[in-house]
Amino acid sequence: MPGYPWLSLTTDYGLSDGFVAACHGAVARIAPAVRVIDVTHLVPAGDVAQGAAVLAQTVGHLPPAVHVAVVDPGVGTARRGIAVRTPGGLLVGPDNGLLPWAATTLGGVTEAVELTNPEWFPEVSRTFHGRDVFAPAAARFALGAALVEAGPPIEPTGLVRLPDPVVAEGDGWLEAGVLTVDHFGNVQLAAPGSTLDRLGPVVRIGGLRAVRGATFGDAPPGELVAYSDSAGRLALAVNGGRAADVLGVAAGDLLRLE
């Protein structure tokens, strides 16, 4: 079967330990010619929803690839390791809700397997499946191995899925969950950016005022702006500041805009 010349890595491993390098090494030992793109290794520790959102918003901009994602607080437990095929590439990681949003971005799951082949994974640490299961499997898939070589098929409908983020709308108001908070403190909501078209030129969040705009500079310095971000989501920023700090919110919180 045809393989993939690219592989991506998304984890919560951080950058102060050797975990990321070990995953790179596991890939290089099996598929040294495959090129690796590091999406991020700074997903907040154990934050599966944040990892899922970052992955889903990134994979559509990468070349066809095998995408390894590891945000895995259940490592070593009964949770499954899986690989899924989509029209736009393969996804490899834990079956904890991390992969399905990205799979939807890539066209939906057409095939899924559980990673259980002992010949592929002869020595597995209970706490480091990124190195011992997911990276080696991804490297073999990149070289053209079929998914079924890694383990038995599983029903795509049986994959663990995260609950849909809250989005509710009424006459002059919107409630939406915070999907991500980025490095700049910009607050991305689950609602689509087009929702702004149904709100007025000024939006209030609690006792704070935000102007509608297209970019950060559309608000005066230090003030809030509501805009459609690069992923097409409704977002809030502060011109020259951090909206997450001003609003006192984190991923998973609920905001009401009026």
JSON list of N, CA, C and O in Angstrom, two decimals, residues 7 26-27 30 66 68 82-83 90 92 115 120-121 130-143 145 150:
[
{"chain": "A", "resi": 7, "resn": "LEU", "atom": "N", "xyz": [5.01, 12.85, 8.66]},
{"chain": "A", "resi": 7, "resn": "LEU", "atom": "CA", "xyz": [4.42, 12.40, 9.91]},
{"chain": "A", "resi": 7, "resn": "LEU", "atom": "C", "xyz": [4.38, 13.61, 10.83]},
{"chain": "A", "resi": 7, "resn": "LEU", "atom": "O", "xyz": [5.33, 14.40, 10.86]},
{"chain": "A", "resi": 26, "resn": "ALA", "atom": "N", "xyz": [12.11, 6.90, 17.79]},
{"chain": "A", "resi": 26, "resn": "ALA", "atom": "CA", "xyz": [11.36, 5.70, 17.46]},
{"chain": "A", "resi": 26, "resn": "ALA", "atom": "C", "xyz": [10.93, 5.70, 16.00]},
{"chain": "A", "resi": 26, "resn": "ALA", "atom": "O", "xyz": [10.94, 4.68, 15.32]},
{"chain": "A", "resi": 27, "resn": "VAL", "atom": "N", "xyz": [10.56, 6.89, 15.50]},
{"chain": "A", "resi": 27, "resn": "VAL", "atom": "CA", "xyz": [10.20, 7.01, 14.08]},
{"chain": "A", "resi": 27, "resn": "VAL", "atom": "C", "xyz": [11.44, 6.82, 13.21]},
{"chain": "A", "resi": 27, "resn": "VAL", "atom": "O", "xyz": [11.43, 6.07, 12.22]},
{"chain": "A", "resi": 30, "resn": "ILE", "atom": "N", "xyz": [12.78, 3.30, 12.39]},
{"chain": "A", "resi": 30, "resn": "ILE", "atom": "CA", "xyz": [11.99, 2.49, 11.47]},
{"chain": "A", "resi": 30, "resn": "ILE", "atom": "C", "xyz": [11.87, 3.12, 10.09]},
{"chain": "A", "resi": 30, "resn": "ILE", "atom": "O", "xyz": [11.96, 2.44, 9.07]},
{"chain": "A", "resi": 66, "resn": "VAL", "atom": "N", "xyz": [0.78, 10.83, 8.33]},
{"chain": "A", "resi": 66, "resn": "VAL", "atom": "CA", "xyz": [0.35, 10.07, 9.50]},
{"chain": "A", "resi": 66, "resn": "VAL", "atom": "C", "xyz": [0.49, 11.01, 10.70]},
{"chain": "A", "resi": 66, "resn": "VAL", "atom": "O", "xyz": [1.59, 11.50, 10.98]},
{"chain": "A", "resi": 68, "resn": "VAL", "atom": "N", "xyz": [0.38, 11.62, 14.59]},
{"chain": "A", "resi": 68, "resn": "VAL", "atom": "CA", "xyz": [0.44, 11.02, 15.91]},
{"chain": "A", "resi": 68, "resn": "VAL", "atom": "C", "xyz": [0.05, 12.09, 16.93]},
{"chain": "A", "resi": 68, "resn": "VAL", "atom": "O", "xyz": [0.62, 13.18, 16.94]},
{"chain": "A", "resi": 82, "resn": "ILE", "atom": "N", "xyz": [-5.24, 3.28, 19.16]},
{"chain": "A", "resi": 82, "resn": "ILE", "atom": "CA", "xyz": [-5.94, 3.09, 17.89]},
{"chain": "A", "resi": 82, "resn": "ILE", "atom": "C", "xyz": [-5.21, 3.79, 16.74]},
{"chain": "A", "resi": 82, "resn": "ILE", "atom": "O", "xyz": [-4.38, 4.68, 16.95]},
{"chain": "A", "resi": 83, "resn": "ALA", "atom": "N", "xyz": [-5.56, 3.36, 15.53]},
{"chain": "A", "resi": 83, "resn": "ALA", "atom": "CA", "xyz": [-5.17, 4.06, 14.31]},
{"chain": "A", "resi": 83, "resn": "ALA", "atom": "C", "xyz": [-6.42, 4.15, 13.45]},
{"chain": "A", "resi": 83, "resn": "ALA", "atom": "O", "xyz": [-7.20, 3.20, 13.37]},
{"chain": "A", "resi": 90, "resn": "LEU", "atom": "N", "xyz": [-3.81, 9.47, 8.01]},
{"chain": "A", "resi": 90, "resn": "LEU", "atom": "CA", "xyz": [-4.02, 8.56, 9.12]},
{"chain": "A", "resi": 90, "resn": "LEU", "atom": "C", "xyz": [-3.83, 9.31, 10.44]},
{"chain": "A", "resi": 90, "resn": "LEU", "atom": "O", "xyz": [-3.07, 10.28, 10.52]},
{"chain": "A", "resi": 92, "resn": "VAL", "atom": "N", "xyz": [-3.11, 8.45, 14.66]},
{"chain": "A", "resi": 92, "resn": "VAL", "atom": "CA", "xyz": [-2.67, 7.41, 15.59]},
{"chain": "A", "resi": 92, "resn": "VAL", "atom": "C", "xyz": [-2.61, 8.01, 16.99]},
{"chain": "A", "resi": 92, "resn": "VAL", "atom": "O", "xyz": [-2.04, 9.10, 17.18]},
{"chain": "A", "resi": 115, "resn": "LEU", "atom": "N", "xyz": [-4.45, -1.09, 18.20]},
{"chain": "A", "resi": 115, "resn": "LEU", "atom": "CA", "xyz": [-3.02, -1.39, 18.08]},
{"chain": "A", "resi": 115, "resn": "LEU", "atom": "C", "xyz": [-2.63, -2.46, 19.11]},
{"chain": "A", "resi": 115, "resn": "LEU", "atom": "O", "xyz": [-2.37, -2.15, 20.28]},
{"chain": "A", "resi": 120, "resn": "TRP", "atom": "N", "xyz": [4.73, -5.98, 16.54]},
{"chain": "A", "resi": 120, "resn": "TRP", "atom": "CA", "xyz": [5.02, -4.56, 16.35]},
{"chain": "A", "resi": 120, "resn": "TRP", "atom": "C", "xyz": [5.47, -3.90, 17.64]},
{"chain": "A", "resi": 120, "resn": "TRP", "atom": "O", "xyz": [6.23, -2.94, 17.61]},
{"chain": "A", "resi": 121, "resn": "PHE", "atom": "N", "xyz": [4.98, -4.38, 18.76]},
{"chain": "A", "resi": 121, "resn": "PHE", "atom": "CA", "xyz": [5.22, -3.72, 20.05]},
{"chain": "A", "resi": 121, "resn": "PHE", "atom": "C", "xyz": [5.74, -4.74, 21.06]},
{"chain": "A", "resi": 121, "resn": "PHE", "atom": "O", "xyz": [5.05, -5.13, 22.00]},
{"chain": "A", "resi": 130, "resn": "GLY", "atom": "N", "xyz": [3.59, 6.68, 23.75]},
{"chain": "A", "resi": 130, "resn": "GLY", "atom": "CA", "xyz": [4.01, 7.53, 22.63]},
{"chain": "A", "resi": 130, "resn": "GLY", "atom": "C", "xyz": [5.26, 6.98, 21.97]},
{"chain": "A", "resi": 130, "resn": "GLY", "atom": "O", "xyz": [5.34, 6.88, 20.74]},
{"chain": "A", "resi": 131, "resn": "ARG", "atom": "N", "xyz": [6.22, 6.59, 22.77]},
{"chain": "A", "resi": 131, "resn": "ARG", "atom": "CA", "xyz": [7.49, 6.04, 22.25]},
{"chain": "A", "resi": 131, "resn": "ARG", "atom": "C", "xyz": [7.36, 4.60, 21.80]},
{"chain": "A", "resi": 131, "resn": "ARG", "atom": "O", "xyz": [7.93, 4.20, 20.77]},
{"chain": "A", "resi": 132, "resn": "ASP", "atom": "N", "xyz": [6.61, 3.79, 22.57]},
{"chain": "A", "resi": 132, "resn": "ASP", "atom": "CA", "xyz": [6.65, 2.34, 22.38]},
{"chain": "A", "resi": 132, "resn": "ASP", "atom": "C", "xyz": [5.52, 1.78, 21.54]},
{"chain": "A", "resi": 132, "resn": "ASP", "atom": "O", "xyz": [5.61, 0.65, 21.07]},
{"chain": "A", "resi": 133, "resn": "VAL", "atom": "N", "xyz": [4.45, 2.57, 21.33]},
{"chain": "A", "resi": 133, "resn": "VAL", "atom": "CA", "xyz": [3.32, 2.09, 20.54]},
{"chain": "A", "resi": 133, "resn": "VAL", "atom": "C", "xyz": [2.99, 3.04, 19.40]},
{"chain": "A", "resi": 133, "resn": "VAL", "atom": "O", "xyz": [3.04, 2.67, 18.22]},
{"chain": "A", "resi": 134, "resn": "PHE", "atom": "N", "xyz": [2.68, 4.29, 19.71]},
{"chain": "A", "resi": 134, "resn": "PHE", "atom": "CA", "xyz": [2.13, 5.19, 18.70]},
{"chain": "A", "resi": 134, "resn": "PHE", "atom": "C", "xyz": [3.16, 5.61, 17.66]},
{"chain": "A", "resi": 134, "resn": "PHE", "atom": "O", "xyz": [2.90, 5.57, 16.45]},
{"chain": "A", "resi": 135, "resn": "ALA", "atom": "N", "xyz": [4.36, 6.02, 18.09]},
{"chain": "A", "resi": 135, "resn": "ALA", "atom": "CA", "xyz": [5.38, 6.43, 17.12]},
{"chain": "A", "resi": 135, "resn": "ALA", "atom": "C", "xyz": [5.84, 5.26, 16.25]},
{"chain": "A", "resi": 135, "resn": "ALA", "atom": "O", "xyz": [5.93, 5.42, 15.01]},
{"chain": "A", "resi": 136, "resn": "PRO", "atom": "N", "xyz": [6.13, 4.07, 16.80]},
{"chain": "A", "resi": 136, "resn": "PRO", "atom": "CA", "xyz": [6.52, 2.96, 15.92]},
{"chain": "A", "resi": 136, "resn": "PRO", "atom": "C", "xyz": [5.41, 2.55, 14.95]},
{"chain": "A", "resi": 136, "resn": "PRO", "atom": "O", "xyz": [5.69, 2.24, 13.78]},
{"chain": "A", "resi": 137, "resn": "ALA", "atom": "N", "xyz": [4.16, 2.52, 15.41]},
{"chain": "A", "resi": 137, "resn": "ALA", "atom": "CA", "xyz": [3.07, 2.18, 14.50]},
{"chain": "A", "resi": 137, "resn": "ALA", "atom": "C", "xyz": [2.97, 3.20, 13.39]},
{"chain": "A", "resi": 137, "resn": "ALA", "atom": "O", "xyz": [2.83, 2.84, 12.20]},
{"chain": "A", "resi": 138, "resn": "ALA", "atom": "N", "xyz": [3.05, 4.48, 13.73]},
{"chain": "A", "resi": 138, "resn": "ALA", "atom": "CA", "xyz": [2.96, 5.53, 12.72]},
{"chain": "A", "resi": 138, "resn": "ALA", "atom": "C", "xyz": [4.08, 5.40, 11.70]},
{"chain": "A", "resi": 138, "resn": "ALA", "atom": "O", "xyz": [3.87, 5.61, 10.50]},
{"chain": "A", "resi": 139, "resn": "ALA", "atom": "N", "xyz": [5.28, 5.07, 12.15]},
{"chain": "A", "resi": 139, "resn": "ALA", "atom": "CA", "xyz": [6.40, 4.92, 11.22]},
{"chain": "A", "resi": 139, "resn": "ALA", "atom": "C", "xyz": [6.15, 3.79, 10.24]},
{"chain": "A", "resi": 139, "resn": "ALA", "atom": "O", "xyz": [6.43, 3.91, 9.04]},
{"chain": "A", "resi": 140, "resn": "ARG", "atom": "N", "xyz": [5.60, 2.70, 10.71]},
{"chain": "A", "resi": 140, "resn": "ARG", "atom": "CA", "xyz": [5.29, 1.58, 9.82]},
{"chain": "A", "resi": 140, "resn": "ARG", "atom": "C", "xyz": [4.19, 1.94, 8.83]},
{"chain": "A", "resi": 140, "resn": "ARG", "atom": "O", "xyz": [4.25, 1.58, 7.65]},
{"chain": "A", "resi": 141, "resn": "PHE", "atom": "N", "xyz": [3.19, 2.67, 9.31]},
{"chain": "A", "resi": 141, "resn": "PHE", "atom": "CA", "xyz": [2.13, 3.11, 8.39]},
{"chain": "A", "resi": 141, "resn": "PHE", "atom": "C", "xyz": [2.70, 4.06, 7.34]},
{"chain": "A", "resi": 141, "resn": "PHE", "atom": "O", "xyz": [2.31, 4.03, 6.17]},
{"chain": "A", "resi": 142, "resn": "ALA", "atom": "N", "xyz": [3.62, 4.93, 7.75]},
{"chain": "A", "resi": 142, "resn": "ALA", "atom": "CA", "xyz": [4.23, 5.85, 6.80]},
{"chain": "A", "resi": 142, "resn": "ALA", "atom": "C", "xyz": [4.98, 5.11, 5.70]},
{"chain": "A", "resi": 142, "resn": "ALA", "atom": "O", "xyz": [5.06, 5.57, 4.56]},
{"chain": "A", "resi": 143, "resn": "LEU", "atom": "N", "xyz": [5.52, 3.92, 6.04]},
{"chain": "A", "resi": 143, "resn": "LEU", "atom": "CA", "xyz": [6.22, 3.10, 5.04]},
{"chain": "A", "resi": 143, "resn": "LEU", "atom": "C", "xyz": [5.26, 2.27, 4.18]},
{"chain": "A", "resi": 143, "resn": "LEU", "atom": "O", "xyz": [5.70, 1.57, 3.27]},
{"chain": "A", "resi": 145, "resn": "ALA", "atom": "N", "xyz": [2.57, 0.14, 5.54]},
{"chain": "A", "resi": 145, "resn": "ALA", "atom": "CA", "xyz": [1.91, -1.00, 6.18]},
{"chain": "A", "resi": 145, "resn": "ALA", "atom": "C", "xyz": [0.41, -0.76, 6.25]},
{"chain": "A", "resi": 145, "resn": "ALA", "atom": "O", "xyz": [-0.05, 0.38, 6.47]},
{"chain": "A", "resi": 150, "resn": "ALA", "atom": "N", "xyz": [-1.56, -3.94, 12.20]},
{"chain": "A", "resi": 150, "resn": "ALA", "atom": "CA", "xyz": [-1.30, -3.48, 13.56]},
{"chain": "A", "resi": 150, "resn": "ALA", "atom": "C", "xyz": [-2.24, -4.07, 14.58]},
{"chain": "A", "resi": 150, "resn": "ALA", "atom": "O", "xyz": [-1.95, -4.06, 15.79]}
]
